[in-house]
PDB file of C-alpha atoms in Angstrom:
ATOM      1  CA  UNK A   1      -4.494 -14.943  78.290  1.00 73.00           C
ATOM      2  CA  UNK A   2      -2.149 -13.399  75.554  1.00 91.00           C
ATOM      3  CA  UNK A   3      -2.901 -15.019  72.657  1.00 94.00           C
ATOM      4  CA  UNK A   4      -3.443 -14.645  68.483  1.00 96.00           C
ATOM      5  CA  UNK A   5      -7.063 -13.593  66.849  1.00 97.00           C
ATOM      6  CA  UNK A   6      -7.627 -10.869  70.221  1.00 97.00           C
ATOM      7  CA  UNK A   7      -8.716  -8.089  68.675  1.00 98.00           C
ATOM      8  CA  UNK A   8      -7.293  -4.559  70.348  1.00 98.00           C
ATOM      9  CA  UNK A   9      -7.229  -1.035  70.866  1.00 98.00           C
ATOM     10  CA  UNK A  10      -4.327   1.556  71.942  1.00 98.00           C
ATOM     11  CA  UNK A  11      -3.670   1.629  75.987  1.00 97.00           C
ATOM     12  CA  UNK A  12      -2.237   3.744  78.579  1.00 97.00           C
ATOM     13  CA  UNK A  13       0.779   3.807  77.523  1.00 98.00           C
ATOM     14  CA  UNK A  14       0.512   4.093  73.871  1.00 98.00           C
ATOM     15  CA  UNK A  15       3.152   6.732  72.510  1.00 97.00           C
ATOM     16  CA  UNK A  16       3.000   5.943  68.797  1.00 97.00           C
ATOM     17  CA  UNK A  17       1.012   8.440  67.000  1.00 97.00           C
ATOM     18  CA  UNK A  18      -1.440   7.301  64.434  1.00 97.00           C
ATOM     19  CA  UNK A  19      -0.045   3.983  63.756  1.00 97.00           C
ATOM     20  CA  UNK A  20      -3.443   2.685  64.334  1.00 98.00           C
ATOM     21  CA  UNK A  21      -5.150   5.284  61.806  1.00 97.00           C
ATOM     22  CA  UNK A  22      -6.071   6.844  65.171  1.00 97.00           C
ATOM     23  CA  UNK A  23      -7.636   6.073  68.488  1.00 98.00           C
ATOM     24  CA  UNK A  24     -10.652   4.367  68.744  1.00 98.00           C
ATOM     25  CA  UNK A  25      -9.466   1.854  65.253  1.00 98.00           C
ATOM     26  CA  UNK A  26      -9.186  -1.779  65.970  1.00 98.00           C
ATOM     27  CA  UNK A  27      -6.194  -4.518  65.365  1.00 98.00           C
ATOM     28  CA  UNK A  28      -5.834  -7.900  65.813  1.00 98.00           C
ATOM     29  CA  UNK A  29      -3.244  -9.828  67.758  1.00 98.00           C
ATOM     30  CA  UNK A  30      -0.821 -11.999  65.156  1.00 97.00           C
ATOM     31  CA  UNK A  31       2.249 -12.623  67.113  1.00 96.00           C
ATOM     32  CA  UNK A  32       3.318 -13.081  70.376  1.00 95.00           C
ATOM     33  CA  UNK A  33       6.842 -12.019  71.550  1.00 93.00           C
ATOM     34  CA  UNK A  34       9.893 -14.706  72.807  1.00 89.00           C
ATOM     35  CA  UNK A  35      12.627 -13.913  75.388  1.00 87.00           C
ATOM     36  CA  UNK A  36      15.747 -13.869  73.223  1.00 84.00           C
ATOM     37  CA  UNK A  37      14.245 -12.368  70.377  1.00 81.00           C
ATOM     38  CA  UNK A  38      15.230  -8.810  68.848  1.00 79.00           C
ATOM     39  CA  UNK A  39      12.343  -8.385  66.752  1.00 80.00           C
ATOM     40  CA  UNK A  40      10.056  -9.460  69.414  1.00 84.00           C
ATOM     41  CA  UNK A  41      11.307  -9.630  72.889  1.00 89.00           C
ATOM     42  CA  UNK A  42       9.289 -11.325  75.264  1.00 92.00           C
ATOM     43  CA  UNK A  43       6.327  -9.094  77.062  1.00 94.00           C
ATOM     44  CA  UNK A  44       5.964  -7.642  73.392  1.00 96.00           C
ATOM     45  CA  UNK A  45       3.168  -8.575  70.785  1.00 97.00           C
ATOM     46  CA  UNK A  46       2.981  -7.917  66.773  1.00 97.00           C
ATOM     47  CA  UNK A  47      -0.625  -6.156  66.018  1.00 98.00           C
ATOM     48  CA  UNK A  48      -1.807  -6.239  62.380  1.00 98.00           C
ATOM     49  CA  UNK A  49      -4.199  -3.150  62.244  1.00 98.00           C
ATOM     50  CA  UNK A  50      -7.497  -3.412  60.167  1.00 98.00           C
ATOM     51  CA  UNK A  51      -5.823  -0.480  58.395  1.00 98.00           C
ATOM     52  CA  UNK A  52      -3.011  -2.891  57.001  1.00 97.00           C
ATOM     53  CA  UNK A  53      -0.223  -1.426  59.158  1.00 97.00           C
ATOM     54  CA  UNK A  54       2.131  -4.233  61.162  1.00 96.00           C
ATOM     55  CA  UNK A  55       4.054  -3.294  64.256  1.00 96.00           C
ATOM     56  CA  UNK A  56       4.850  -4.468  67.396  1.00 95.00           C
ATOM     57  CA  UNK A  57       3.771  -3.269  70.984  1.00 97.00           C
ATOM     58  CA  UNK A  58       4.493  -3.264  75.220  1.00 97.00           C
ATOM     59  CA  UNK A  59       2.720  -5.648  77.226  1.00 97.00           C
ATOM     60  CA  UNK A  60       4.329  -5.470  80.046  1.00 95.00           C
ATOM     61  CA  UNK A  61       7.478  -5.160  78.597  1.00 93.00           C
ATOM     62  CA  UNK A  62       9.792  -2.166  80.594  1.00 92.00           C
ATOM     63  CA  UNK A  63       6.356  -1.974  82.864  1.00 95.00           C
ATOM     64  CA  UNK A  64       4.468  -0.184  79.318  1.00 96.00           C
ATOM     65  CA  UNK A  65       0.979  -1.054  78.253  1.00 97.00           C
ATOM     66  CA  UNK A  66       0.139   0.149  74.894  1.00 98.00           C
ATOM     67  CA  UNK A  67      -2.651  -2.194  73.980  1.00 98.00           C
ATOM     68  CA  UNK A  68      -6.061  -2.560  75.361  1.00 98.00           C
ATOM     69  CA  UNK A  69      -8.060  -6.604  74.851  1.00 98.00           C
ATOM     70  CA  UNK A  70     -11.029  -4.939  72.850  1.00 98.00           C
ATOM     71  CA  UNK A  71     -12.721  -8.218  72.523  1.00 97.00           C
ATOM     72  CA  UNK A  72     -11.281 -11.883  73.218  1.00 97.00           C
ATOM     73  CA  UNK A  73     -14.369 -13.511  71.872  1.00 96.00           C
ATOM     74  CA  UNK A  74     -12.422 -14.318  68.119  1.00 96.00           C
ATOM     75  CA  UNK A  75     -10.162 -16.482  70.348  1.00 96.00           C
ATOM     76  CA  UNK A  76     -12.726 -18.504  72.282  1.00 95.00           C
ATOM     77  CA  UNK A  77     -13.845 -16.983  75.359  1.00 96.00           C
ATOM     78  CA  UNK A  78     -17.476 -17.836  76.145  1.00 95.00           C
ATOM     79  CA  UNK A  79     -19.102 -18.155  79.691  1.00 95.00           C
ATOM     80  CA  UNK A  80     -21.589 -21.122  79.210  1.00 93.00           C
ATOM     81  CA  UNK A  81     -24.844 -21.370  80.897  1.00 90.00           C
ATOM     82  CA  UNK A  82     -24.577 -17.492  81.421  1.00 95.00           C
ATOM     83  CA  UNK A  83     -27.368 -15.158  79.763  1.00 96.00           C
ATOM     84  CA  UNK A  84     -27.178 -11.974  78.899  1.00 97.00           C
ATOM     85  CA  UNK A  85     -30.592 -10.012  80.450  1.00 97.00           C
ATOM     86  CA  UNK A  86     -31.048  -7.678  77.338  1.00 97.00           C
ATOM     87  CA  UNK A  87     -30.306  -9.419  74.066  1.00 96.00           C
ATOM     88  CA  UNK A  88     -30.532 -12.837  75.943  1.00 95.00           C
ATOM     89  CA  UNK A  89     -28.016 -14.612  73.730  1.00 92.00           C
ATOM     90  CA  UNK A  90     -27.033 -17.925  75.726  1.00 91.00           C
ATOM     91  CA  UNK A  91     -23.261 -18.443  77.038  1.00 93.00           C
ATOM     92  CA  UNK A  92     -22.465 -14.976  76.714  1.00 96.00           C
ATOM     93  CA  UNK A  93     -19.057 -14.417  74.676  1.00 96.00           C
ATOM     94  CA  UNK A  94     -16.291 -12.311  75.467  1.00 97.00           C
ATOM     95  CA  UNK A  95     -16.061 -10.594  78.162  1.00 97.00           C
ATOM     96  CA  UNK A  96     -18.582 -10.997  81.055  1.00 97.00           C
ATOM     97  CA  UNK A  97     -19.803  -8.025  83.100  1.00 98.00           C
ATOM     98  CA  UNK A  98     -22.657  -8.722  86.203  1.00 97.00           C
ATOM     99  CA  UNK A  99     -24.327  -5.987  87.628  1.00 98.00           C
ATOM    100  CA  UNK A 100     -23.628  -5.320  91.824  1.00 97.00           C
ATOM    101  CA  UNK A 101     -26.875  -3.867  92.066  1.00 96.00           C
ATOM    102  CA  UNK A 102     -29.529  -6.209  90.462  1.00 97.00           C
ATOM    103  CA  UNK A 103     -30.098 -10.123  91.159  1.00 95.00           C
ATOM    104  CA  UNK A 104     -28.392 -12.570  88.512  1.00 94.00           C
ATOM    105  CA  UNK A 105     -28.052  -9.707  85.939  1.00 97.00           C
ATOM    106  CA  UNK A 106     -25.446 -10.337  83.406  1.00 98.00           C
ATOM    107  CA  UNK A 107     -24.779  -8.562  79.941  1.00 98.00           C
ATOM    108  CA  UNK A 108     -22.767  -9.621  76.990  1.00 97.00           C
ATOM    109  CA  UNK A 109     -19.690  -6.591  76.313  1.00 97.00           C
ATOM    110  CA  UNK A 110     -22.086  -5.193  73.280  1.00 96.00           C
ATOM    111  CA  UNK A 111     -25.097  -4.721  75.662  1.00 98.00           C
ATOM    112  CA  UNK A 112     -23.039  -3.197  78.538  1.00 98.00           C
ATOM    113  CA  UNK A 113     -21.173  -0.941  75.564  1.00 98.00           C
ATOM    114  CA  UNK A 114     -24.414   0.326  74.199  1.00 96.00           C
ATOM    115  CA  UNK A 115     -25.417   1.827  77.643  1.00 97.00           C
ATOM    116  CA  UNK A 116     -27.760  -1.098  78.261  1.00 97.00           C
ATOM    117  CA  UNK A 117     -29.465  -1.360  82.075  1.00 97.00           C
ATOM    118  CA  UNK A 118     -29.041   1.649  84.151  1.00 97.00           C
ATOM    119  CA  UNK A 119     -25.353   3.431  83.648  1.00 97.00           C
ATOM    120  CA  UNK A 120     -25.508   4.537  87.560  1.00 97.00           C
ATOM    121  CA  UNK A 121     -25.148   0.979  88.607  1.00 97.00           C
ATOM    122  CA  UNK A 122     -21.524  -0.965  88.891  1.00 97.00           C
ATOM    123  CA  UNK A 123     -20.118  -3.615  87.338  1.00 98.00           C
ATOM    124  CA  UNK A 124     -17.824  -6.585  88.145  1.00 97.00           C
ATOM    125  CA  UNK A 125     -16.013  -7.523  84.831  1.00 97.00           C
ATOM    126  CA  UNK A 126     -14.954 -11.231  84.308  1.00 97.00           C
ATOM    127  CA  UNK A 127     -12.403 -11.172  81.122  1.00 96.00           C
ATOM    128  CA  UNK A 128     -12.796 -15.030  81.031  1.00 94.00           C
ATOM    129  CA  UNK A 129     -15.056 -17.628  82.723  1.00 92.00           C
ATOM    130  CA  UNK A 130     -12.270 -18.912  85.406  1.00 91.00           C
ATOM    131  CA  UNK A 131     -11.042 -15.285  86.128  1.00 92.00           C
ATOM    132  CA  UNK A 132     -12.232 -13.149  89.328  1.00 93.00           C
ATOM    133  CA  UNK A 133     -14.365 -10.435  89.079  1.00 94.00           C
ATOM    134  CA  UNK A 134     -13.085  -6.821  88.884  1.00 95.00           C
ATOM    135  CA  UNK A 135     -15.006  -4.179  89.961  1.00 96.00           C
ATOM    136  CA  UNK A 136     -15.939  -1.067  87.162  1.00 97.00           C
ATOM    137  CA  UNK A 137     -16.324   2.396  87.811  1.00 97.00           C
ATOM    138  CA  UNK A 138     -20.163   3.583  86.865  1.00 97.00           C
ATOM    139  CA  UNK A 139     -20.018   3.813  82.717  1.00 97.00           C
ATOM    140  CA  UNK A 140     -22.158   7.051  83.606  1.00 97.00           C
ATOM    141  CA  UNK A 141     -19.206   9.768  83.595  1.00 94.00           C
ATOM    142  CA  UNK A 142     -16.451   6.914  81.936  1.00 96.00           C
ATOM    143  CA  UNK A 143     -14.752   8.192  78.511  1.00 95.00           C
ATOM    144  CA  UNK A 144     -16.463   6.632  75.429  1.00 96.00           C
ATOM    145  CA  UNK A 145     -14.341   6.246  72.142  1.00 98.00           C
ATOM    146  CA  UNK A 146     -15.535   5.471  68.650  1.00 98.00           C
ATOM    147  CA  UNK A 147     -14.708   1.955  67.726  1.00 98.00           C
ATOM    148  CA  UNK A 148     -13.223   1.990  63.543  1.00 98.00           C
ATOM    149  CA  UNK A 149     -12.390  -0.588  61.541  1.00 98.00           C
ATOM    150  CA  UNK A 150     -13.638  -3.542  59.829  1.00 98.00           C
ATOM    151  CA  UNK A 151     -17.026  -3.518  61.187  1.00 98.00           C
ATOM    152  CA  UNK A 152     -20.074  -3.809  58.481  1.00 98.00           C
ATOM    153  CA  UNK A 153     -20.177  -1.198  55.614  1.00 98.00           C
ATOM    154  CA  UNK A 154     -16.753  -0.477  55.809  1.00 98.00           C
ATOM    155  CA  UNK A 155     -14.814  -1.128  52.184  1.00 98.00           C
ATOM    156  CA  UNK A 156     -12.437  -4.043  51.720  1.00 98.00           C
ATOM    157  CA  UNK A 157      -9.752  -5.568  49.752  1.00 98.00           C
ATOM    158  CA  UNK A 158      -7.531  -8.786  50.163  1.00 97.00           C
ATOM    159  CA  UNK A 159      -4.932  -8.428  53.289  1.00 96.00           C
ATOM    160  CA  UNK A 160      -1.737 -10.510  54.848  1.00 95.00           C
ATOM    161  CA  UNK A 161      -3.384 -13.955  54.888  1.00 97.00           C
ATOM    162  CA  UNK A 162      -5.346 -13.428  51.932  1.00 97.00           C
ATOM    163  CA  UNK A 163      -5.187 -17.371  50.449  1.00 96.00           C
ATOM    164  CA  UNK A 164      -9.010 -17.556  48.595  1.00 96.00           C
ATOM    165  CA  UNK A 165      -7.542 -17.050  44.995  1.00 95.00           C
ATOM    166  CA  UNK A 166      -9.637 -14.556  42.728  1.00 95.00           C
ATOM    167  CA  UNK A 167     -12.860 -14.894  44.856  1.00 96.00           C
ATOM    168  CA  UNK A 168     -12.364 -11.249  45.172  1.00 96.00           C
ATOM    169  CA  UNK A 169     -12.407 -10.860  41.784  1.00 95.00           C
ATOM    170  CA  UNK A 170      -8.346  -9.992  41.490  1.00 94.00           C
ATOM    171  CA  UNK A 171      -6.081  -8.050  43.209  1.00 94.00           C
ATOM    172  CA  UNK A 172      -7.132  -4.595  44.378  1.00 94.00           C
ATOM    173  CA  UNK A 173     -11.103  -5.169  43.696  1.00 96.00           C
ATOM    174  CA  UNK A 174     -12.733  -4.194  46.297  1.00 97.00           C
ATOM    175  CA  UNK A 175     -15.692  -6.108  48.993  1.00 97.00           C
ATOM    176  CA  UNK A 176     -18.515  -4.253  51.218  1.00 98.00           C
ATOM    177  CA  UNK A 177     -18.505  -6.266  54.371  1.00 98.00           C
ATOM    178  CA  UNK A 178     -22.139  -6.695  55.681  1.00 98.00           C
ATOM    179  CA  UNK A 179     -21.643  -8.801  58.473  1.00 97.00           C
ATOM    180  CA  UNK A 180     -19.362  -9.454  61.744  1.00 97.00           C
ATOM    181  CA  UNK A 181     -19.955 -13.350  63.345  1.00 94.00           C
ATOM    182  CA  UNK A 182     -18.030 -16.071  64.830  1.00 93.00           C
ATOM    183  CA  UNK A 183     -16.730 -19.091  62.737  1.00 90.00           C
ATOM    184  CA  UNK A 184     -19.200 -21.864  63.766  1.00 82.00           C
ATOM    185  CA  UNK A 185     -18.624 -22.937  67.395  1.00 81.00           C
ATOM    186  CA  UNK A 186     -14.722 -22.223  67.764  1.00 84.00           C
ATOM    187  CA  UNK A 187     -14.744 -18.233  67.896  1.00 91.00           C
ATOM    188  CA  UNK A 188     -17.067 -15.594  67.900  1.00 93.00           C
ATOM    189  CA  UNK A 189     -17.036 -11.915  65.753  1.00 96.00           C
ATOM    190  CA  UNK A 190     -14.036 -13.686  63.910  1.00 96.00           C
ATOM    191  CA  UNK A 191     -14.766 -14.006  60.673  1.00 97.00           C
ATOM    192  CA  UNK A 192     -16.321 -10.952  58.542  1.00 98.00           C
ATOM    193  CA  UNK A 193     -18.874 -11.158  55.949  1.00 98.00           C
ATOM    194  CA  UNK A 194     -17.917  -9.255  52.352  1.00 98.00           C
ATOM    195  CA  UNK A 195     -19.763  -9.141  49.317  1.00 98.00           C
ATOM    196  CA  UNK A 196     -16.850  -8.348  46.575  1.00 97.00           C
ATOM    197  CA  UNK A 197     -17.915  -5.821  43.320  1.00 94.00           C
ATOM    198  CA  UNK A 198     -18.157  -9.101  41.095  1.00 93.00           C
ATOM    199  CA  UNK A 199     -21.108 -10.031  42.712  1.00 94.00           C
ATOM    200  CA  UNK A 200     -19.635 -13.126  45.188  1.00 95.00           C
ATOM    201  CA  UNK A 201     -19.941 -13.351  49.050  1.00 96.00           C
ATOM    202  CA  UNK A 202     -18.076 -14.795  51.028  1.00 96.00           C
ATOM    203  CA  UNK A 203     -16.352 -15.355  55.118  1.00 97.00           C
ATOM    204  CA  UNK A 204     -12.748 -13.506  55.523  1.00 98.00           C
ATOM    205  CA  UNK A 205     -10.964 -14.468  58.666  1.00 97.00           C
ATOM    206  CA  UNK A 206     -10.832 -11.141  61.109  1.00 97.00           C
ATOM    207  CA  UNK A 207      -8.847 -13.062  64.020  1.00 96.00           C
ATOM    208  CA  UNK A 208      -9.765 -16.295  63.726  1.00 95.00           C
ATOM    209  CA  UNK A 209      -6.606 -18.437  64.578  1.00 93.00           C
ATOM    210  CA  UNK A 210      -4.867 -15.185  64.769  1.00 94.00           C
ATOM    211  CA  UNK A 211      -5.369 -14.922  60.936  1.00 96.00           C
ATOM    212  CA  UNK A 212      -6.345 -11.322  59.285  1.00 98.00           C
ATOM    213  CA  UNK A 213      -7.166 -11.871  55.373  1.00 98.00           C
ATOM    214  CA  UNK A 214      -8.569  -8.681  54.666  1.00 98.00           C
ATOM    215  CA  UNK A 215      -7.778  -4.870  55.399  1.00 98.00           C
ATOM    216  CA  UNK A 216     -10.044  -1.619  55.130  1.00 98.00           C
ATOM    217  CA  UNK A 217      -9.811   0.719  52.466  1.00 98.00           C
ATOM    218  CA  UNK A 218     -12.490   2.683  54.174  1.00 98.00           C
ATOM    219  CA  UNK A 219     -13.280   1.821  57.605  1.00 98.00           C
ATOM    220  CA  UNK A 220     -16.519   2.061  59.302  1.00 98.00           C
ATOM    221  CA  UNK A 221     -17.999   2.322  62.924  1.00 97.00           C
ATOM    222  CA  UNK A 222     -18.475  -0.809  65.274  1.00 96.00           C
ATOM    223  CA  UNK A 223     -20.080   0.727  68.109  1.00 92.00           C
ATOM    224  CA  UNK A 224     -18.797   2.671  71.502  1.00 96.00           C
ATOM    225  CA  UNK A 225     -16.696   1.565  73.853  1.00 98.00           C
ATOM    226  CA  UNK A 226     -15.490   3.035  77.935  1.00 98.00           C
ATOM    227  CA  UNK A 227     -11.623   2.722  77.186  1.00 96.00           C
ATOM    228  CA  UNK A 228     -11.383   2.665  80.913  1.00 97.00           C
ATOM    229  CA  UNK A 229     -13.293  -0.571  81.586  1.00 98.00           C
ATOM    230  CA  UNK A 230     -11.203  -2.676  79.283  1.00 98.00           C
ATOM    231  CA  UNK A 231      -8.418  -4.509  80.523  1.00 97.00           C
ATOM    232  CA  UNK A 232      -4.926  -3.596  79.473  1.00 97.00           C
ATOM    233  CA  UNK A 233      -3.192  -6.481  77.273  1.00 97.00           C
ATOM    234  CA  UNK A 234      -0.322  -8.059  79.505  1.00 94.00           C
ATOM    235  CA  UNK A 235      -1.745  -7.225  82.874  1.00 90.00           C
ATOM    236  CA  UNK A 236      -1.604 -10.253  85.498  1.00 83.00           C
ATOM    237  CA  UNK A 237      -4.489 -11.612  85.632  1.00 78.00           C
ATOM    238  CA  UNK A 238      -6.456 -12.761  88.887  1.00 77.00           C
ATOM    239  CA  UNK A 239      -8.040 -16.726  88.520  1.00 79.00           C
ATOM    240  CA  UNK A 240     -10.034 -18.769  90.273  1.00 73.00           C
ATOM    241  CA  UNK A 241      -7.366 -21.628  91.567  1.00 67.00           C
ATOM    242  CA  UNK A 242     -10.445 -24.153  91.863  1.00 56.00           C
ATOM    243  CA  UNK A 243     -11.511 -23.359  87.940  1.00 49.00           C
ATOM    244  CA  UNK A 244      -8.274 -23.860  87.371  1.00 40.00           C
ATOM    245  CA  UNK A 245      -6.831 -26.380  89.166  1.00 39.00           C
ATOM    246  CA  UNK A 246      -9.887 -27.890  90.887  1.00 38.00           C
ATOM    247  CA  UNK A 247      -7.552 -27.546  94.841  1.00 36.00           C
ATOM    248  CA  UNK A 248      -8.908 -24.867  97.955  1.00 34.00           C
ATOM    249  CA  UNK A 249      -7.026 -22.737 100.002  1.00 33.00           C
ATOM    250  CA  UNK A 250      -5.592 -20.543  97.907  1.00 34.00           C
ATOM    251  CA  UNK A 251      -6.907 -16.963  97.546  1.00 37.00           C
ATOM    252  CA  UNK A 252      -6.215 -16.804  93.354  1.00 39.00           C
ATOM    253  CA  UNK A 253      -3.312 -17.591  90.688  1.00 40.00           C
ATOM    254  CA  UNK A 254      -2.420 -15.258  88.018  1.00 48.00           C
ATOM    255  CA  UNK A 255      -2.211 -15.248  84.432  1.00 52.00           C
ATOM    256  CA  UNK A 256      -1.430 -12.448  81.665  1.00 58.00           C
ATOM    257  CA  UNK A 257      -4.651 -10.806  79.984  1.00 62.00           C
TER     258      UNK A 257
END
């Protein structure tokens, strides 16, 4: 499940210094890595940081990890018919996390990151609707980091894809963004919200098709998350075969997060 408009973190692995403006700041996945490239070998992945910053990263590549999926809701994932028990938002999107300790409880990821339910009980984490369940340590004890980034109040200006002519108001004016959502059905916390210093507001892809048409000129806080819980960009993934492929008999298949 490597694909453009996931929105990451640093990993395990990750030995590149501030190239993210620090740990805990958010990028988005633009490119995916080809076997005979040099640029971008296969099991590799070009990350445009909300920062502005452009580089590319191990998934897998030499056995490395340096990214961790922050959220795969801009790119789709949504588990219909599921509810999540706090906010109770219907067909929960993103990542799916069901408590082992309660009946039919379920929480979207910004429930179960804001300490939602009781943080003694476990977890199973589904990263998509057809994937098996993986069982999370307690989040009471886990390591919490600081999510930065585009996230609302943070300051904007036009980015790579900018291609909305002077709604901005011109090169180098500068937008408030008020708002993180999905772009109608297709994606969800995709697409930011800015109001620019001229007065206009508009919808600035943040992901959506793997596009990033803004960048931060002061970033701002989007809520905790436990680094440990999320799953590491690249890593085979466990499916359900009869999600997938409808036949029984076989205990999973495996795709890359």
């Amino acid at each position: 499940m490597i694909d453009v408009g996931l929105r990451v973190v640093r990993g395990p692995d990750w030995k590149w210094g501030n190239q993210d403006d620090g740990e805990g700041h958010v990028g988005t996945l633009v490119e995916i890595g080809k076997a005979g490239s040099t640029a971008s070998p296969d099991k590799t992945v070009v990350v445009q940081w909300d920062s502005g910053t452009r580089t590319n990263y191990r998934v897998g590549y030499q056995g490395a990890y340096d990214l961790l999926v922050y959220d795969n809701a801009p790119i789709g994932v949504k588990h219909p018919n599921i509810i999540c028990d706090v906010c109770k938002k219907h067909g929960i999107q993103g990542m799916r996390w069901k408590c082992t300790e309660c009946y039919d409880y379920d929480l979207c990821t910004e429930c179960y990151m804001s300490d939602k339910h009781d943080s003694n009980h476990t977890f199973m984490r589904y990263v998509t609707q057809n994937s098996l369940a993986v069982k999370m340590p307690k989040r009471n004890g886990s390591a919490k980091i600081q999510a930065r980034g585009i996230f609302p109040g943070g300051r904007v200006v036009r980015g790579p894809d900018w291609d909305w002519g002077s709604q901005d108001g011109g090169e180098g004016k500068t937008g408030r963004v008020t708002d993180i959502r999905g772009w109608d059905v297709e994606s969800g916390r995709s697409v930011a919200s800015v109001t620019w210093s001229n007065g206009s507001t508009n919808v600035y892809r943040v992901g959506h098709k793997g596009k990033v048409d803004i960048k931060y000129t002061q970033d701002a806080p989007g809520g905790m998350y436990y680094k440990d819980h999320l799953p590491k960009l690249g890593e085979r993934l466990e499916v359900n075969p009869v999600a997938v492929s409808g036949e029984i008999g076989r205990a999973s298949c495996r795709e890359r997060v």
